[in-house]
PDB file of C-alpha atoms in Angstrom:
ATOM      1  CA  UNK A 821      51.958  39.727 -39.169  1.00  0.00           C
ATOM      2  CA  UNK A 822      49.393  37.426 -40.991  1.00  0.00           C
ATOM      3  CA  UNK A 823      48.159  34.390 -41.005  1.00  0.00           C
ATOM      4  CA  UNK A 824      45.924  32.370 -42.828  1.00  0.00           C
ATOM      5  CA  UNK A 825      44.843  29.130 -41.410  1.00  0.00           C
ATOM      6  CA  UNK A 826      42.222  26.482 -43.052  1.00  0.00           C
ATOM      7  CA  UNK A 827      40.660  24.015 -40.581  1.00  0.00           C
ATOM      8  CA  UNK A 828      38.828  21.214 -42.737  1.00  0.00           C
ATOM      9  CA  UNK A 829      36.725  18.335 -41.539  1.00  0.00           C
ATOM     10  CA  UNK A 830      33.258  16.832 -42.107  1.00  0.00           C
ATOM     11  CA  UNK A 831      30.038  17.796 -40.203  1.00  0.00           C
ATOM     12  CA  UNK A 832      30.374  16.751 -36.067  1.00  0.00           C
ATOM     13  CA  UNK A 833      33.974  16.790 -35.579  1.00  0.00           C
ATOM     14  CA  UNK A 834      33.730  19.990 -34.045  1.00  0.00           C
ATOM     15  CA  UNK A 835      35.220  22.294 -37.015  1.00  0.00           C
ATOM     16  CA  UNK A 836      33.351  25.421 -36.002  1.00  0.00           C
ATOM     17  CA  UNK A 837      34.062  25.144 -32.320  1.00  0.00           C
ATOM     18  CA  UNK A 838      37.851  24.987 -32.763  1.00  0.00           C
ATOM     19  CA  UNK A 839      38.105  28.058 -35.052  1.00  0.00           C
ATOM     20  CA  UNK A 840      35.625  29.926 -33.187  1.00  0.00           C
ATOM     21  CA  UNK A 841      37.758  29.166 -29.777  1.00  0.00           C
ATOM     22  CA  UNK A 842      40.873  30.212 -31.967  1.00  0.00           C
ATOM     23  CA  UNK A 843      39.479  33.707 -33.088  1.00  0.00           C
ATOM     24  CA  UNK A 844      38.405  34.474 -29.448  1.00  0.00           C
ATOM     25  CA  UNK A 845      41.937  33.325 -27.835  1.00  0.00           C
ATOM     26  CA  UNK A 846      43.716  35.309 -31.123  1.00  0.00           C
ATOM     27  CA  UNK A 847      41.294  38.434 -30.119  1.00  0.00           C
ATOM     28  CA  UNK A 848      42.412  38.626 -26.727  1.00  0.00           C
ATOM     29  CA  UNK A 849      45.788  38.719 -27.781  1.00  0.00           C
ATOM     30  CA  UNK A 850      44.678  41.848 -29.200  1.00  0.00           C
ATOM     31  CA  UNK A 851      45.054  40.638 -32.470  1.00  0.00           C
ATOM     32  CA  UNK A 852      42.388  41.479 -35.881  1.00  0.00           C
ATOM     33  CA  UNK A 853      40.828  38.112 -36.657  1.00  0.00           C
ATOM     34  CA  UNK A 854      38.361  37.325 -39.500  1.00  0.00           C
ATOM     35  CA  UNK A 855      36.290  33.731 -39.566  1.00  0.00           C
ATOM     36  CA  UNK A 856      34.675  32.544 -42.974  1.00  0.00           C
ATOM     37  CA  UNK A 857      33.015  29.104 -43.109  1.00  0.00           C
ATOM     38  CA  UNK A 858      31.589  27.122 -46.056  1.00  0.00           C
ATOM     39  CA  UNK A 859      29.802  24.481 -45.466  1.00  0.00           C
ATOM     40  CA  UNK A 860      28.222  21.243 -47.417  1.00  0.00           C
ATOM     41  CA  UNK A 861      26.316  18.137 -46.167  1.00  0.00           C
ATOM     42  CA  UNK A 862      27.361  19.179 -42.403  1.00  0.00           C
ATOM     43  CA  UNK A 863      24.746  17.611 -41.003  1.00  0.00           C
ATOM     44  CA  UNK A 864      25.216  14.370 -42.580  1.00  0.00           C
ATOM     45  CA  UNK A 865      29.035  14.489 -42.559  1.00  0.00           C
ATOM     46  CA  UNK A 866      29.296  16.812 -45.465  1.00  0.00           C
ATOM     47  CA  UNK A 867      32.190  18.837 -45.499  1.00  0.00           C
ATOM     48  CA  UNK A 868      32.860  21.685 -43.357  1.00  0.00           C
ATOM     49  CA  UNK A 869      35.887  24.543 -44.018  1.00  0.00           C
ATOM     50  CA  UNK A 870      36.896  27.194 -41.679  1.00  0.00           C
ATOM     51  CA  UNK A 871      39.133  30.171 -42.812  1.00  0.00           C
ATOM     52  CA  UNK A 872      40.470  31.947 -39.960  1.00  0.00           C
ATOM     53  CA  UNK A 873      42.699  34.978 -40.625  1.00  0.00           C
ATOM     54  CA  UNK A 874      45.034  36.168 -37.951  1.00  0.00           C
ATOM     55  CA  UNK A 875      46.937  39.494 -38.292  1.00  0.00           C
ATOM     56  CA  UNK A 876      48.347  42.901 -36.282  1.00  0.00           C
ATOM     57  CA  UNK A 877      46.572  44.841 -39.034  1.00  0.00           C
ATOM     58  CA  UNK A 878      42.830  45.486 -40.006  1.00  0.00           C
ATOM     59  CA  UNK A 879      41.335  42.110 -42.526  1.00  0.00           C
ATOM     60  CA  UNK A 880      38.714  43.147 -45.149  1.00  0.00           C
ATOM     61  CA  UNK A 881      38.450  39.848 -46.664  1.00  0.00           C
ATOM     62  CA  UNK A 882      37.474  36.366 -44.075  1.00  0.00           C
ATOM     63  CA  UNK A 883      38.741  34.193 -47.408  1.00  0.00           C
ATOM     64  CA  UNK A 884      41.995  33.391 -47.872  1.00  0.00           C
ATOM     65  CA  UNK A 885      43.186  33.973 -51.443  1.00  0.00           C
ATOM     66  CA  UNK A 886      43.933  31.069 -53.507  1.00  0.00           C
ATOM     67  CA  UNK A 887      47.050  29.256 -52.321  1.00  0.00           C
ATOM     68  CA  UNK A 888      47.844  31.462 -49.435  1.00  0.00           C
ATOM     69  CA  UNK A 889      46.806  29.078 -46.788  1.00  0.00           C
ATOM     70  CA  UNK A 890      49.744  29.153 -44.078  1.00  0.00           C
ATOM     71  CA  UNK A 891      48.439  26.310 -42.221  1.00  0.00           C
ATOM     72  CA  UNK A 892      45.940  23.630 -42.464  1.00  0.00           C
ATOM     73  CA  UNK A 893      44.659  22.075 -39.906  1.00  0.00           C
ATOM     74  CA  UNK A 894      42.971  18.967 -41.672  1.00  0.00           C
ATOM     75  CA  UNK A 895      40.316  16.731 -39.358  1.00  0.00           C
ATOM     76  CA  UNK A 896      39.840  14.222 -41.703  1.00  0.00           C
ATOM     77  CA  UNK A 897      42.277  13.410 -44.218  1.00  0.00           C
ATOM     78  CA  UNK A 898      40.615  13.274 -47.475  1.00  0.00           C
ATOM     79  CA  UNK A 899      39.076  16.932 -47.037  1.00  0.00           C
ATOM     80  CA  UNK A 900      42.879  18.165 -46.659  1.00  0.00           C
ATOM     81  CA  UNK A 901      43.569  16.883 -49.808  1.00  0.00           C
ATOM     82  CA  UNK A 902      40.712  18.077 -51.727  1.00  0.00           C
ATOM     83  CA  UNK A 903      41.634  21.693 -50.834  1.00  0.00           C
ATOM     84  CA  UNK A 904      44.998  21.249 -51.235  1.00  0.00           C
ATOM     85  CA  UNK A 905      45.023  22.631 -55.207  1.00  0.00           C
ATOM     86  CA  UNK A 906      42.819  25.651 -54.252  1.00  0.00           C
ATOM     87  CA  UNK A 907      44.785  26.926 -51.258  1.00  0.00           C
ATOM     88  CA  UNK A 908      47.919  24.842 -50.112  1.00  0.00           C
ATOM     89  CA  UNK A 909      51.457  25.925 -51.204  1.00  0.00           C
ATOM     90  CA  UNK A 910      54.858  25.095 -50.992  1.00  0.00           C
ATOM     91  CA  UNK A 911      55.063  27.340 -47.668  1.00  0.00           C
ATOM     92  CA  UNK A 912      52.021  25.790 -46.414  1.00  0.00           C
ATOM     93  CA  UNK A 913      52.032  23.604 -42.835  1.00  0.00           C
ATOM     94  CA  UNK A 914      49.633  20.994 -42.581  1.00  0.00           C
ATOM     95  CA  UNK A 915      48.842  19.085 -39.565  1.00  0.00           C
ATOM     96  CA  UNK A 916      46.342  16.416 -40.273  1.00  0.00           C
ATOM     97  CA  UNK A 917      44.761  13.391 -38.602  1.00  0.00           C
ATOM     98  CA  UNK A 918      44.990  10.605 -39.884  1.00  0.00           C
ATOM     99  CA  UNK A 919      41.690   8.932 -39.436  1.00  0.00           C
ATOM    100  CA  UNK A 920      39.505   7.998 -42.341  1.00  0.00           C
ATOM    101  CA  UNK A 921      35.600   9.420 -42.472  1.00  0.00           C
ATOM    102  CA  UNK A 922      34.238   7.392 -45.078  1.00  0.00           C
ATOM    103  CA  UNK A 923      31.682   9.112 -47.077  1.00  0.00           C
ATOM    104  CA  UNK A 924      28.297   7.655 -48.154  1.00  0.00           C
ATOM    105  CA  UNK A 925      29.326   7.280 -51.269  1.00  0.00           C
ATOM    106  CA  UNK A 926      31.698   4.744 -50.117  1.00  0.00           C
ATOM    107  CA  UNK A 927      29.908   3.109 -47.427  1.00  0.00           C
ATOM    108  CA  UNK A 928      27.655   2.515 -50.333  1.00  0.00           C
ATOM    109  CA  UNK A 929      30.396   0.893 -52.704  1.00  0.00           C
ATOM    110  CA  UNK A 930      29.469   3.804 -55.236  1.00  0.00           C
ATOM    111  CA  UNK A 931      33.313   4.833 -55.135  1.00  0.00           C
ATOM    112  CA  UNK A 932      36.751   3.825 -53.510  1.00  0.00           C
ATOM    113  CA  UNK A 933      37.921   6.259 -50.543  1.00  0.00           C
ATOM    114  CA  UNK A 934      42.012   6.711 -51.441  1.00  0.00           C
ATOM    115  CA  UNK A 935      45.049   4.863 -49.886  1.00  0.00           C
ATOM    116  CA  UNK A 936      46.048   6.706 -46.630  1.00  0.00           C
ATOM    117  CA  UNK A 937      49.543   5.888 -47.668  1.00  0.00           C
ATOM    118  CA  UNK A 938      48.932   7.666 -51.078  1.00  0.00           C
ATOM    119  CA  UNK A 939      47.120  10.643 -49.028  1.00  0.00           C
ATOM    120  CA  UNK A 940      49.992  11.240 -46.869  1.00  0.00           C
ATOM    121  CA  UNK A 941      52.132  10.968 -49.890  1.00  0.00           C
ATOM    122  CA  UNK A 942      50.552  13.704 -51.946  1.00  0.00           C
ATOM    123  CA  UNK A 943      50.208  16.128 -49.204  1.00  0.00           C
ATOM    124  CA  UNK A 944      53.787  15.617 -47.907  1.00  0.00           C
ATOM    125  CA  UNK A 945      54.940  16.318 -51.570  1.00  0.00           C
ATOM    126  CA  UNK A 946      53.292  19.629 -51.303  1.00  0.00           C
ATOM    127  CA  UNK A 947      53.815  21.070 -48.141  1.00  0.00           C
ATOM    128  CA  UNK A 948      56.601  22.108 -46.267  1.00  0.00           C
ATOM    129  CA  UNK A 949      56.024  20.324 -43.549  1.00  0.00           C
ATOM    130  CA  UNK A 950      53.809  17.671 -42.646  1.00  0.00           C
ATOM    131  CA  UNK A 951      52.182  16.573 -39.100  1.00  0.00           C
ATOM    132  CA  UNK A 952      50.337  12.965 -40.076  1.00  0.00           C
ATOM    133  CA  UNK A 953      48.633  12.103 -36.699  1.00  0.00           C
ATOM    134  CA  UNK A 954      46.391   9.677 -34.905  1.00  0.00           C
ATOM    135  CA  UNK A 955      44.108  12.801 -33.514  1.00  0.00           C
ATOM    136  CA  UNK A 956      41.180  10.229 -32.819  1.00  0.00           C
ATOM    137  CA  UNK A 957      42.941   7.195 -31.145  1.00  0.00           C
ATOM    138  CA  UNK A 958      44.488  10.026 -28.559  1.00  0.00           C
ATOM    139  CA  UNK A 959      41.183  11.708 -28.423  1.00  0.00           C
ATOM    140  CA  UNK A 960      39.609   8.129 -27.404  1.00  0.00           C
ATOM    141  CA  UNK A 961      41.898   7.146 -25.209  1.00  0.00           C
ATOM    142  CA  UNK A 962      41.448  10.974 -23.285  1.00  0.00           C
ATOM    143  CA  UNK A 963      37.076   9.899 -23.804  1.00  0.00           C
ATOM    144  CA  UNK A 964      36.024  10.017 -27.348  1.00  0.00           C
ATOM    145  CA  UNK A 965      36.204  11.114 -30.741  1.00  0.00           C
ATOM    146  CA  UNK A 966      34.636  14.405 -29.317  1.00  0.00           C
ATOM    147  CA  UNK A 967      37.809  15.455 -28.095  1.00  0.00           C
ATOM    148  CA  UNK A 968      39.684  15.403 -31.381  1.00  0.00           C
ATOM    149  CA  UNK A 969      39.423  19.288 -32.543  1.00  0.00           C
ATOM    150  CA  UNK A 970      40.954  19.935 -28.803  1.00  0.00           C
ATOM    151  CA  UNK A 971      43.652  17.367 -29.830  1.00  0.00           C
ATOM    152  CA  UNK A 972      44.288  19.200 -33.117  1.00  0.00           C
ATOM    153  CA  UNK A 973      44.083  22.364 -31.315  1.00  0.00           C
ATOM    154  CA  UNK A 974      46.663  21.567 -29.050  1.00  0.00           C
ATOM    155  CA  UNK A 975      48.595  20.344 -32.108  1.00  0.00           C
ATOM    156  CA  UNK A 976      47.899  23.723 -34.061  1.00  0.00           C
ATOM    157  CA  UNK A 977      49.067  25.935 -31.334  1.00  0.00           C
ATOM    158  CA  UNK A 978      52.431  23.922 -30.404  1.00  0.00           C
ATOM    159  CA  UNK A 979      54.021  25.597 -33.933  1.00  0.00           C
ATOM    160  CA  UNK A 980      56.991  27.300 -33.939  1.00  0.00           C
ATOM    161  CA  UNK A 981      55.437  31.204 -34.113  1.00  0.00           C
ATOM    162  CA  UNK A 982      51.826  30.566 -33.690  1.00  0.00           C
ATOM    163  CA  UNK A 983      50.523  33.888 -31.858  1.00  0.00           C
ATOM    164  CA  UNK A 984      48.082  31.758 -29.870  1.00  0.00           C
ATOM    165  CA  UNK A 985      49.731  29.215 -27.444  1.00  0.00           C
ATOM    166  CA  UNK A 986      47.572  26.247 -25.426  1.00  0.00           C
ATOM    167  CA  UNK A 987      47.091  28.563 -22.200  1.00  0.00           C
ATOM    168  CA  UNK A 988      45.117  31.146 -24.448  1.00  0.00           C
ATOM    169  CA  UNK A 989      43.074  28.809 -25.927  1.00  0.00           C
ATOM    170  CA  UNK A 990      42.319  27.361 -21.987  1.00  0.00           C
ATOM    171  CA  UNK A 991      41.364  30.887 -21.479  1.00  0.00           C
ATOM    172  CA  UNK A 992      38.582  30.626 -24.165  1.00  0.00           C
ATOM    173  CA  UNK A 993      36.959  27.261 -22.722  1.00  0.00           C
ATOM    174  CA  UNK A 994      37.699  28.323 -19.588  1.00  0.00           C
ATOM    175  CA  UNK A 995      34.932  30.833 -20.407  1.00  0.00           C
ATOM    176  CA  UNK A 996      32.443  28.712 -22.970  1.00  0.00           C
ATOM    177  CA  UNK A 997      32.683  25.275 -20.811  1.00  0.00           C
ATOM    178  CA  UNK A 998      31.247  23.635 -17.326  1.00  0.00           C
ATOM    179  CA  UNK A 999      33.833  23.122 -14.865  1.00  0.00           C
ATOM    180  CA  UNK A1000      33.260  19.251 -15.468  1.00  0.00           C
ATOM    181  CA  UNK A1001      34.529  19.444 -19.159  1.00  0.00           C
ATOM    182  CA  UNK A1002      37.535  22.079 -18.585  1.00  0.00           C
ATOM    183  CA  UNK A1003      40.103  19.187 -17.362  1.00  0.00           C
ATOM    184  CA  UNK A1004      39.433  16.964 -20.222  1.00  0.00           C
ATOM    185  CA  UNK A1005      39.656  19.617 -22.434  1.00  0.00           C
ATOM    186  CA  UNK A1006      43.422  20.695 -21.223  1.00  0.00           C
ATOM    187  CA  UNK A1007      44.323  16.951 -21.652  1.00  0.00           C
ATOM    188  CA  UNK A1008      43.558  17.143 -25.239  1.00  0.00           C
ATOM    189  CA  UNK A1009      45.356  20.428 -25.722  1.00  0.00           C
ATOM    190  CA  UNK A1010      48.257  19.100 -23.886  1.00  0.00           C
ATOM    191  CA  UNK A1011      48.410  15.720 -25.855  1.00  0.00           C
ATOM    192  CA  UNK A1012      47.769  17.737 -29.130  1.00  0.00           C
ATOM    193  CA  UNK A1013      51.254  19.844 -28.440  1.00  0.00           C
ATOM    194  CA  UNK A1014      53.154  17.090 -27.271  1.00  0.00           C
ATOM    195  CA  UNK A1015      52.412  15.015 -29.904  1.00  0.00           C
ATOM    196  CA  UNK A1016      54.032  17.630 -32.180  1.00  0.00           C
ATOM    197  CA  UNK A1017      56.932  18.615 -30.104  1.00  0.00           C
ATOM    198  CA  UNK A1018      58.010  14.888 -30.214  1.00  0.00           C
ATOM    199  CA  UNK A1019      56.398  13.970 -34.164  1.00  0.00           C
ATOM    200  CA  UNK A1020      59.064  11.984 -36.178  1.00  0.00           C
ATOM    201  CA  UNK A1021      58.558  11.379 -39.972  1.00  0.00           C
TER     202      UNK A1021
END
């Protein structure tokens, strides 16, 4: 078994947390995990990648080879599509939210952020499947943007032969979080997988 996984985002939506709280939930599942990040403007919203590498066998590499991604899990939808070329496939998953972050570039009028209908489009053209949600409305309406990687978490994990389900991921935060922030935090999961159980094109 293998399985490479790309989560993408920019700097604060909690990119590193959710793969880190994947490798630990994988590794008790007695599974060999690898975790390679790259990293640009994160502080400032810059773009953040995770490559997280599941598999029943030892990993020598943490990056995934070029267009081997299984799954991407895309925070922000314009990062999915910039990696789609290097590492997305026709085999490739990708659940994605469908909330703009708008670069500085834009927010400055430098350059034109892309259609979301266009976005959704492109990626749906190349995947095999396609999960286009609203991550941050549900993650407001459970308290805040903050919850979103638990949302997309949740969604990640509700896949049809994911080796890590929701109640090993509550496992992890069981262990990393206060008491105050677990419940919250299974609400997210929760909404993440049912909003994938029940997605519709």
């Amino acid at each position: 078994m293998l399985l490479n996984l790309i989560i993408t985002g920019v700097g604060g939506q909690g990119n590193v947390l959710a793969s880190q709280i994947l490798g630990r939930a994988a590794v008790k599942k007695g599974l060999e995990v690898t975790i390679g990040e790259t990293f640009g403007l994160s502080q400032r919203g810059g773009p953040v990648m995770s490559h997280v590498r599941l598999s029943d066998e030892r990993l020598y590499s943490p990056i995934i080879p070029p267009n081997r991604a299984d799954v991407v899990v895309g925070l922000e939808p314009l990062e999915t599509v910039r990696i789609l070329s290097e590492f997305g496939n026709d085999d490739c998953t990708f659940i994605v939210n469908a909330r703009p972050i708008y670069p500085l570039n834009v927010i400055a009028g430098d350059v034109a952020y892309p259609d979301s209908d266009w976005m959704r489009a492109t990626l749906e053209a190349c995947a095999k499947r396609l999960y286009w949600l609203e991550g941050t409305r549900r993650a407001i309406e459970l308290g805040g943007p903050i919850m979103l990687n638990m949302v997309m978490l949740g969604a990640l994990c509700a896949l049809e032969g994911m080796p890590v389900v929701p109640a090993d991921v509550e496992a992890v935060i069981g262990e990393l979080f206060p008491a105050s922030k677990l419940e919250p935090n299974r609400r997210a999961l929760q909404t993440g997988r049912e909003m994938v159980l029940s997605y519709e094109n």
